[in-house]
mmCIF file of C-alpha atoms and ligand atoms in Angstrom:
data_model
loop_
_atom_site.group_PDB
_atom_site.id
_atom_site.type_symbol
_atom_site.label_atom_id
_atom_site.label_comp_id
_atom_site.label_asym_id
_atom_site.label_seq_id
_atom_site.Cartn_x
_atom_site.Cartn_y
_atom_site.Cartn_z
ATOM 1 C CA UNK Z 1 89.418 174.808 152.588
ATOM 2 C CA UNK Z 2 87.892 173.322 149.203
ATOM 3 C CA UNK Z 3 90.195 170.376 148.570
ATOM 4 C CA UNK Z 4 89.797 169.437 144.458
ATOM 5 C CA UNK Z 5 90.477 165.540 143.541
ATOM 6 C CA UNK Z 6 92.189 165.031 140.233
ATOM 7 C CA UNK Z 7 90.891 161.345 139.507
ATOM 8 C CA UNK Z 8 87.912 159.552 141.111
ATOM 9 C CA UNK Z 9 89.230 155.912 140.752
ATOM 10 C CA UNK Z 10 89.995 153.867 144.053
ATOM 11 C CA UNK Z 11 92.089 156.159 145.663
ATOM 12 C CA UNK Z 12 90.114 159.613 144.541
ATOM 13 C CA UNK Z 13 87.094 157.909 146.150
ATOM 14 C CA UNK Z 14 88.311 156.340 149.522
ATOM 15 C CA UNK Z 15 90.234 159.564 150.217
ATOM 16 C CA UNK Z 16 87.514 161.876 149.207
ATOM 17 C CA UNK Z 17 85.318 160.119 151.790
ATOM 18 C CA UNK Z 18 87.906 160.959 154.412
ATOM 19 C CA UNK Z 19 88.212 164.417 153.703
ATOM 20 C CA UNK Z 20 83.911 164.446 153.846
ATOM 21 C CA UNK Z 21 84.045 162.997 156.785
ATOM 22 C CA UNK Z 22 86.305 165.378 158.306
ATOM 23 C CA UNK Z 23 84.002 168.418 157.111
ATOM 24 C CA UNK Z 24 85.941 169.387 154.029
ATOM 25 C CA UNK Z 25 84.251 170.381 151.368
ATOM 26 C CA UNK Z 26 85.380 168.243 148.010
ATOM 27 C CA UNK Z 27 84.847 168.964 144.161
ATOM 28 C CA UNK Z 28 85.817 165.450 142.594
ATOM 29 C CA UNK Z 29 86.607 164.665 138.734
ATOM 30 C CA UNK Z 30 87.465 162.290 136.196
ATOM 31 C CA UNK Z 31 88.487 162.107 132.262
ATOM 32 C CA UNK Z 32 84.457 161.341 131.597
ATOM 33 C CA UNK Z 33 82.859 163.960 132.894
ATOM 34 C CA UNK Z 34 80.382 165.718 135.613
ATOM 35 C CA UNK Z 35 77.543 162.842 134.160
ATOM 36 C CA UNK Z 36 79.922 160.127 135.261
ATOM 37 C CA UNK Z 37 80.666 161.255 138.830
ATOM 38 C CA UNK Z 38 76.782 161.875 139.711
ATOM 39 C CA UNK Z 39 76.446 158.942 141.436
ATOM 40 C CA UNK Z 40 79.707 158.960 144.101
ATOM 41 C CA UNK Z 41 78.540 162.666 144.482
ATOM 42 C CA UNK Z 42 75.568 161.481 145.625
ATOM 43 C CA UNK Z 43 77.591 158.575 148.000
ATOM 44 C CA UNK Z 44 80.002 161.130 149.173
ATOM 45 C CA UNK Z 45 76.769 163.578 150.421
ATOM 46 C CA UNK Z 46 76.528 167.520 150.607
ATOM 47 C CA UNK Z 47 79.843 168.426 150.854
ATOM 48 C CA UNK Z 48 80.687 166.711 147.588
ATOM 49 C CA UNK Z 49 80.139 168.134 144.221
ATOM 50 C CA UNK Z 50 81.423 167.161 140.579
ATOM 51 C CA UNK Z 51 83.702 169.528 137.846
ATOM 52 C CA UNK Z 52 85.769 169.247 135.385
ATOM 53 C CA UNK Z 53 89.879 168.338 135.889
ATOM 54 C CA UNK Z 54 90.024 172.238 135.688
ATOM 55 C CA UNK Z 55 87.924 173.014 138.090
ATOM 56 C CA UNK Z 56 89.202 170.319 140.825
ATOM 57 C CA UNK Z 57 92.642 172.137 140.324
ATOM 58 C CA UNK Z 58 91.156 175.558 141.246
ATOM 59 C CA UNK Z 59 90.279 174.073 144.780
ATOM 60 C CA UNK Z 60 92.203 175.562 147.870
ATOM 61 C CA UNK Z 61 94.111 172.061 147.897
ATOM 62 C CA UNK Z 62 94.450 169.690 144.993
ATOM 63 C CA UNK Z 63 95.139 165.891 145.397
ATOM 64 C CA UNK Z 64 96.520 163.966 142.464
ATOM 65 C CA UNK Z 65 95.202 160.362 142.032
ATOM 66 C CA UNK Z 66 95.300 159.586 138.346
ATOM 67 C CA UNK Z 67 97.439 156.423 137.113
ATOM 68 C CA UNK Z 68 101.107 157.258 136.530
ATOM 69 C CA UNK Z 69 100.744 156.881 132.715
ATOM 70 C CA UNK Z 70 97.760 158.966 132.923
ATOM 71 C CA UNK Z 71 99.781 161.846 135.038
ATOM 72 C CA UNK Z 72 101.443 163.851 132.250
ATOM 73 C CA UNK Z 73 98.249 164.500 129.698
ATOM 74 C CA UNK Z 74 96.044 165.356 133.426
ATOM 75 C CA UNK Z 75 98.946 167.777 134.663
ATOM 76 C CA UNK Z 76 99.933 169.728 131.104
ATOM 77 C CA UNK Z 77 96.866 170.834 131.330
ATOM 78 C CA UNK Z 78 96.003 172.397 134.578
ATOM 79 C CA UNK Z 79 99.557 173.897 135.294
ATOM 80 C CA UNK Z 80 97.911 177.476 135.120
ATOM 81 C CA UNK Z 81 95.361 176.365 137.934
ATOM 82 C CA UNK Z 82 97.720 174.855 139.980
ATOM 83 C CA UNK Z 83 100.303 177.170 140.003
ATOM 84 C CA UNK Z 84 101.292 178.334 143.710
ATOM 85 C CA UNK Z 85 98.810 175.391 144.939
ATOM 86 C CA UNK Z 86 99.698 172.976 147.173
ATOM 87 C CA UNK Z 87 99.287 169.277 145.242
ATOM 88 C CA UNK Z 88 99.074 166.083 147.078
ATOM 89 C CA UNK Z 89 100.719 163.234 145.250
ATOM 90 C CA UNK Z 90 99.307 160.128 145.940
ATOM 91 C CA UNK Z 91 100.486 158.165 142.383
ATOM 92 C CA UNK Z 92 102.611 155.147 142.307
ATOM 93 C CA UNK Z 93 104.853 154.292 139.095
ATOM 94 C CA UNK Z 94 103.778 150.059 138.471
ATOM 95 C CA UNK Z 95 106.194 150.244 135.899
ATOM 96 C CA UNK Z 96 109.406 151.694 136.935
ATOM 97 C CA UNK Z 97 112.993 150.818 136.495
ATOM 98 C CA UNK Z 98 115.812 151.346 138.485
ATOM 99 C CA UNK Z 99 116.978 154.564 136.335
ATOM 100 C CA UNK Z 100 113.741 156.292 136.501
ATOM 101 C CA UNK Z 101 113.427 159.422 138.180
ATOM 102 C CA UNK Z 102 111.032 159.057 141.406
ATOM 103 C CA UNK Z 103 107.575 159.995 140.790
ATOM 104 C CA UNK Z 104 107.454 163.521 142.996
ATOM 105 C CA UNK Z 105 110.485 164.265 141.667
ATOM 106 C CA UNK Z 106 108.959 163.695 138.352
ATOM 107 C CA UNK Z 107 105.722 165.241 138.808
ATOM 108 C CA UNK Z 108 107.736 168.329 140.835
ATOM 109 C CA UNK Z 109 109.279 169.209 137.301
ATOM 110 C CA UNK Z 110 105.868 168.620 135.651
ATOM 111 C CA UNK Z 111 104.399 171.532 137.922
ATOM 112 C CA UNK Z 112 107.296 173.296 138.909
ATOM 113 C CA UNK Z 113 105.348 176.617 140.356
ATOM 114 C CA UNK Z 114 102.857 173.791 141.983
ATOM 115 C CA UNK Z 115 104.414 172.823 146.062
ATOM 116 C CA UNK Z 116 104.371 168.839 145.605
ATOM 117 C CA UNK Z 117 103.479 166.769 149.161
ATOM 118 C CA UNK Z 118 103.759 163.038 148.254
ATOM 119 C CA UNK Z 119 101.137 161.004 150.634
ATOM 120 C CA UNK Z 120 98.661 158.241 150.709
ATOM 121 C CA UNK Z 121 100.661 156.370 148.321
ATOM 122 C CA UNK Z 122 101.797 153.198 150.606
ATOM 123 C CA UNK Z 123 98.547 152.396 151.645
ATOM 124 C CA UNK Z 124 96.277 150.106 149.347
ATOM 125 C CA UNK Z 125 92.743 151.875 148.384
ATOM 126 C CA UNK Z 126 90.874 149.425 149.949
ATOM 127 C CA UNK Z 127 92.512 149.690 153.269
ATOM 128 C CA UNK Z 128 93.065 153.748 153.216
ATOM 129 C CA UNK Z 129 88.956 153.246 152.925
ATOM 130 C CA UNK Z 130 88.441 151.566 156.168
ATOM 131 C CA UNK Z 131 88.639 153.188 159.593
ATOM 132 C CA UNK Z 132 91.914 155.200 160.196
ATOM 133 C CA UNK Z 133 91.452 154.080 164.076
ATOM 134 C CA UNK Z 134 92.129 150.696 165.163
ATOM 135 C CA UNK Z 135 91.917 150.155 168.509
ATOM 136 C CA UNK Z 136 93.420 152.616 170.477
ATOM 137 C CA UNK Z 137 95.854 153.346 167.368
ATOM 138 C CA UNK Z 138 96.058 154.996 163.981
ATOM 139 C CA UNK Z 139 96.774 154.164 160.904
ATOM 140 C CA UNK Z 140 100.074 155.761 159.397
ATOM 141 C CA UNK Z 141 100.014 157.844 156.512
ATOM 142 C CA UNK Z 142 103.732 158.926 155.369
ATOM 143 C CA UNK Z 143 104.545 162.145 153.723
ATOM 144 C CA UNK Z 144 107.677 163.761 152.445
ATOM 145 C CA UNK Z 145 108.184 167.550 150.267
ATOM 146 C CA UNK Z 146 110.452 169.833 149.348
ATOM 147 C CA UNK Z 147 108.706 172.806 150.930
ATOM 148 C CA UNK Z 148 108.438 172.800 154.449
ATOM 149 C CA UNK Z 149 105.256 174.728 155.248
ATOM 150 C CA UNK Z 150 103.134 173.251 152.821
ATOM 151 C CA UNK Z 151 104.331 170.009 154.106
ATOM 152 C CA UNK Z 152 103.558 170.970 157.680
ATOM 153 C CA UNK Z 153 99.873 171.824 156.455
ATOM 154 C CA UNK Z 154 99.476 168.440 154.813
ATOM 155 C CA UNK Z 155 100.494 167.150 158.070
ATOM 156 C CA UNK Z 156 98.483 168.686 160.216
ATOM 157 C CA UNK Z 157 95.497 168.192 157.888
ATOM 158 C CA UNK Z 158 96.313 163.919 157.584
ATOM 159 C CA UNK Z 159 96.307 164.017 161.430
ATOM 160 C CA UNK Z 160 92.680 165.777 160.959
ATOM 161 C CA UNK Z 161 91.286 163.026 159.190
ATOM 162 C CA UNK Z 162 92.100 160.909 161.448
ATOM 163 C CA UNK Z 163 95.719 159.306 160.806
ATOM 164 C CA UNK Z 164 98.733 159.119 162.693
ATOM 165 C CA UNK Z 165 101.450 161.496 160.324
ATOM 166 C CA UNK Z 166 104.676 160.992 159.442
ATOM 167 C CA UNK Z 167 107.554 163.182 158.348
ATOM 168 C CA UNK Z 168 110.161 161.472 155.978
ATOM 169 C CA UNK Z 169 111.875 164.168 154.632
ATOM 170 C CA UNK Z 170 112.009 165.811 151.628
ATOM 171 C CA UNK Z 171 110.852 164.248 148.474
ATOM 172 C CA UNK Z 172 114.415 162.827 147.443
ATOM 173 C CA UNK Z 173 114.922 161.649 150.935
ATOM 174 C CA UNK Z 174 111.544 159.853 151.104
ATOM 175 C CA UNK Z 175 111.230 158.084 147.705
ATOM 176 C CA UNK Z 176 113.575 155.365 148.412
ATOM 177 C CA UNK Z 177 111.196 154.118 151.520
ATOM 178 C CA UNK Z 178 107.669 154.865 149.778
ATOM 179 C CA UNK Z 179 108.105 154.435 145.687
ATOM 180 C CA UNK Z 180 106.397 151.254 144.729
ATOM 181 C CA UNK Z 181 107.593 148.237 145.806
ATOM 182 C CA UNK Z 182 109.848 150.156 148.136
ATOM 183 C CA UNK Z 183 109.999 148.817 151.944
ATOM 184 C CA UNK Z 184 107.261 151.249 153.060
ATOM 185 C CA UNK Z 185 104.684 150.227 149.964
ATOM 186 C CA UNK Z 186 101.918 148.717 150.517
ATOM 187 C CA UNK Z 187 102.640 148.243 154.653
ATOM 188 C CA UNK Z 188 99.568 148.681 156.586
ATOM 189 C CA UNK Z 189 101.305 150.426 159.641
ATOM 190 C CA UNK Z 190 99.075 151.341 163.068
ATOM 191 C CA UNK Z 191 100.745 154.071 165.659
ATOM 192 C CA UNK Z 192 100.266 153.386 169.337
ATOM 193 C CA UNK Z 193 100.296 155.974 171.925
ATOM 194 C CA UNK Z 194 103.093 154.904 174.316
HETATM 195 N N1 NAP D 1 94.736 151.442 143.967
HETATM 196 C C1 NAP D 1 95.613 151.405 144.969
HETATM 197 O O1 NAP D 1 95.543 150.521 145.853
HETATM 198 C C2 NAP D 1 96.692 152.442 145.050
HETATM 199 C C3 NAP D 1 97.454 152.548 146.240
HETATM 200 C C4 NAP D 1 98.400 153.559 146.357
HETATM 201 C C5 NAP D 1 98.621 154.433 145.295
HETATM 202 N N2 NAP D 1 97.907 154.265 144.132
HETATM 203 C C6 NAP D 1 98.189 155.192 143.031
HETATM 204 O O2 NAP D 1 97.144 156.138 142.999
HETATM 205 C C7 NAP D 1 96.880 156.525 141.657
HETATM 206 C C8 NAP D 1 95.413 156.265 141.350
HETATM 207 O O3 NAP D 1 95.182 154.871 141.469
HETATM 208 P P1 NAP D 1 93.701 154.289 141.411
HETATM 209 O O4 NAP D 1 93.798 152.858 141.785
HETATM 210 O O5 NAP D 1 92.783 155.192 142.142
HETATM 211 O O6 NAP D 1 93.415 154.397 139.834
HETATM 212 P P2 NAP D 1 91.984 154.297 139.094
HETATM 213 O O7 NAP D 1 91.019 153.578 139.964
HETATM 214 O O8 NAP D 1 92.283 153.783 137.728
HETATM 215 O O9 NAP D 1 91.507 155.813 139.015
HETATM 216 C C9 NAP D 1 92.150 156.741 138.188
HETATM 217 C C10 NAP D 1 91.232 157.928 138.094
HETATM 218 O O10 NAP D 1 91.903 158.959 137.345
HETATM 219 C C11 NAP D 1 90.932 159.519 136.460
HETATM 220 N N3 NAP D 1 91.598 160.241 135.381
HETATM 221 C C12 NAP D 1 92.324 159.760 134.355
HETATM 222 N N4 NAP D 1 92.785 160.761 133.582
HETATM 223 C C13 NAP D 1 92.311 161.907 134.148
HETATM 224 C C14 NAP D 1 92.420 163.293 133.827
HETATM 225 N N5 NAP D 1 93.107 163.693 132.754
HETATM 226 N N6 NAP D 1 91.809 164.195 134.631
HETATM 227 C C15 NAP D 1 91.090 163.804 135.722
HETATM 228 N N7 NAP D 1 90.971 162.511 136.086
HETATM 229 C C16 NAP D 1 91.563 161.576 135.297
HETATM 230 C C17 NAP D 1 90.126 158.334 136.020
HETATM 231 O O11 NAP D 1 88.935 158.774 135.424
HETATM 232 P P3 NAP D 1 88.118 157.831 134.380
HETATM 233 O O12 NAP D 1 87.696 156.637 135.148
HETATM 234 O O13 NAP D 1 86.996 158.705 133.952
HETATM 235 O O14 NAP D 1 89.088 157.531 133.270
HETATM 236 C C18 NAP D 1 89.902 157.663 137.377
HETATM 237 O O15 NAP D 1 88.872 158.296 138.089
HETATM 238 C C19 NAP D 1 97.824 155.708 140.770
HETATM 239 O O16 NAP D 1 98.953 156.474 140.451
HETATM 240 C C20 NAP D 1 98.193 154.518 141.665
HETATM 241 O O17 NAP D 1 99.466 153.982 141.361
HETATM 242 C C21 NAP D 1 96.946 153.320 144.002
#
C-alpha cells in the first residue's frame, strides 16, 4: 500500500517517517515542488519518493496535512484523484469559532466521494516524531469516520506503526473531544497493557 502525503510541513514529515519505518512505501509533496522535497526524500530513504499534490493523491492511501486555510485550494484540485480513496485528516482549524462547522465535517463535504478518517491531529508534530513506545506503553493516536471499514483499516494500520488506536466514533461524535483546543488536543496520552 503506497500511502501519498498531501503537505510535507511538520506533520507530513514526522508521520511520513512512521509510515517508512513501518515498510510503507511514501510519495510526499508540497505547493513548491519535486526540487523542494529532494532533500527529506533523501532523510526519509528508499521507500520515499517526491510528486506533485496530484500524484500524492493517486497513492493507495492519502493523508492530508496542509494548514486549514491552505485545505480548500489543495483539495479542489485533486477531488478526481481522490475520489473512492480513503483520506486521512490530520488538519486542525487555529482559527475557529464556536459556529464553525468541524473540520472533517468540513473537509467530508469538500471530497464528498473521498472516505474521510480524522487522526494524528491531537498530537503535536514534534512529539508524533518521537518513539510511539514508551516504556512498556504506546502512545495514543485517536481516530473517528463516518465509514466504518475504512476506519477499521486506518486502525489497524496506526496500530502498525506502532501506536496504541482509538475508536471515537464517527466524525460528528469525535470532533467535540479532538478539534483544536478541544479536551483531547494537544494531550500526549500513553496506553498501558493491564
Ligand atoms: N504542527 C503541529 O504540531 C500540528 C499538530 C496537529 C495537527 N496539525 C495540523 O496539521 C496540518 C499541517 O500542520 P503543519 O504544522 O505540518 O503545517 P506546515 O509545517 O506549515 O506544513 C504544511 C505543508 O502543506 C504544504 N502545502 C500547502 N499547500 C499545499 C498544496 N496545495 N498541495 C500540497 N501541499 C501543500 C506546505 O508546502 P510548502 O511548504 O511548499 O508551502 C507544507 O509542506 C495543519 O492543519 C495543522 O493544524 C499540526
Amino acid at each position: 500500500m503506497k500511502v501519498g502525503f498531501i503537505g510535507a510541513g511538520h506533520i507530513g514529515k514526522a508521520l511520513a517517517k512512521k509510515f517508512v519505518n513501518a515498510g510503507y512505501p511514501v510519495i510526499i509533496s508540497n505547493s513548491r515542488g519535486v526540487e523542494s522535497l529532494q532533500s527529506l526524500v533523501e532523510e526519509l530513504g528508499d521507500l520515499a519518493t517526491a510528486g506533485t499534490s496530484e500524484d500524492a493523491a493517486n497513492a493507495d492511501l492519502v493523508v492530508l496535512a496542509v494548514m486549514w486555510e491552505q485545505t480548500t485550494s489543495a483539495l479542489e484540485k485533486l477531488k478526481k484523484q481522490l475520489s473512492g480513496k480513503t483520506v486521512i485528516d490530520a488538519t486542525n482549524n487555529m482559527n475557529s469559532s464556536p459556529d464553525d462547522q468541524p473540520t472533517s465535517v468540513v473537509i467530508s463535504q469538500l471530497i464528498p466521494d473521498s472516505q474521510v478518517v480524522k487522526a494524528f491531529n491531537t498530537l503535536i508534530a514534534a512529539t508524533l516524531d518521537e518513539d510511539p513506545a514508551v516504556n512498556d506503553g504506546k502512545r495514543v493516536i485517536f481516530y473517528s469516520g463516518d465509514h466504518t471499514s475504512e476506519k477499521e483499516t486506518v486502525g489497524r494500520i496506526i496500530s502498525d506503526l506502532g501506536f496504541a488506536a482509538i475508536d471515537l466514533g464517527d466524525l460528528k461524535q469525535a470532533s467535540p473531544l479532538t478539534e483544536f483546543f478541544k479536551p483531547l488536543s494537544a494531550l500526549n496520552l500513553v496506553s498501558y497493557p493491564n
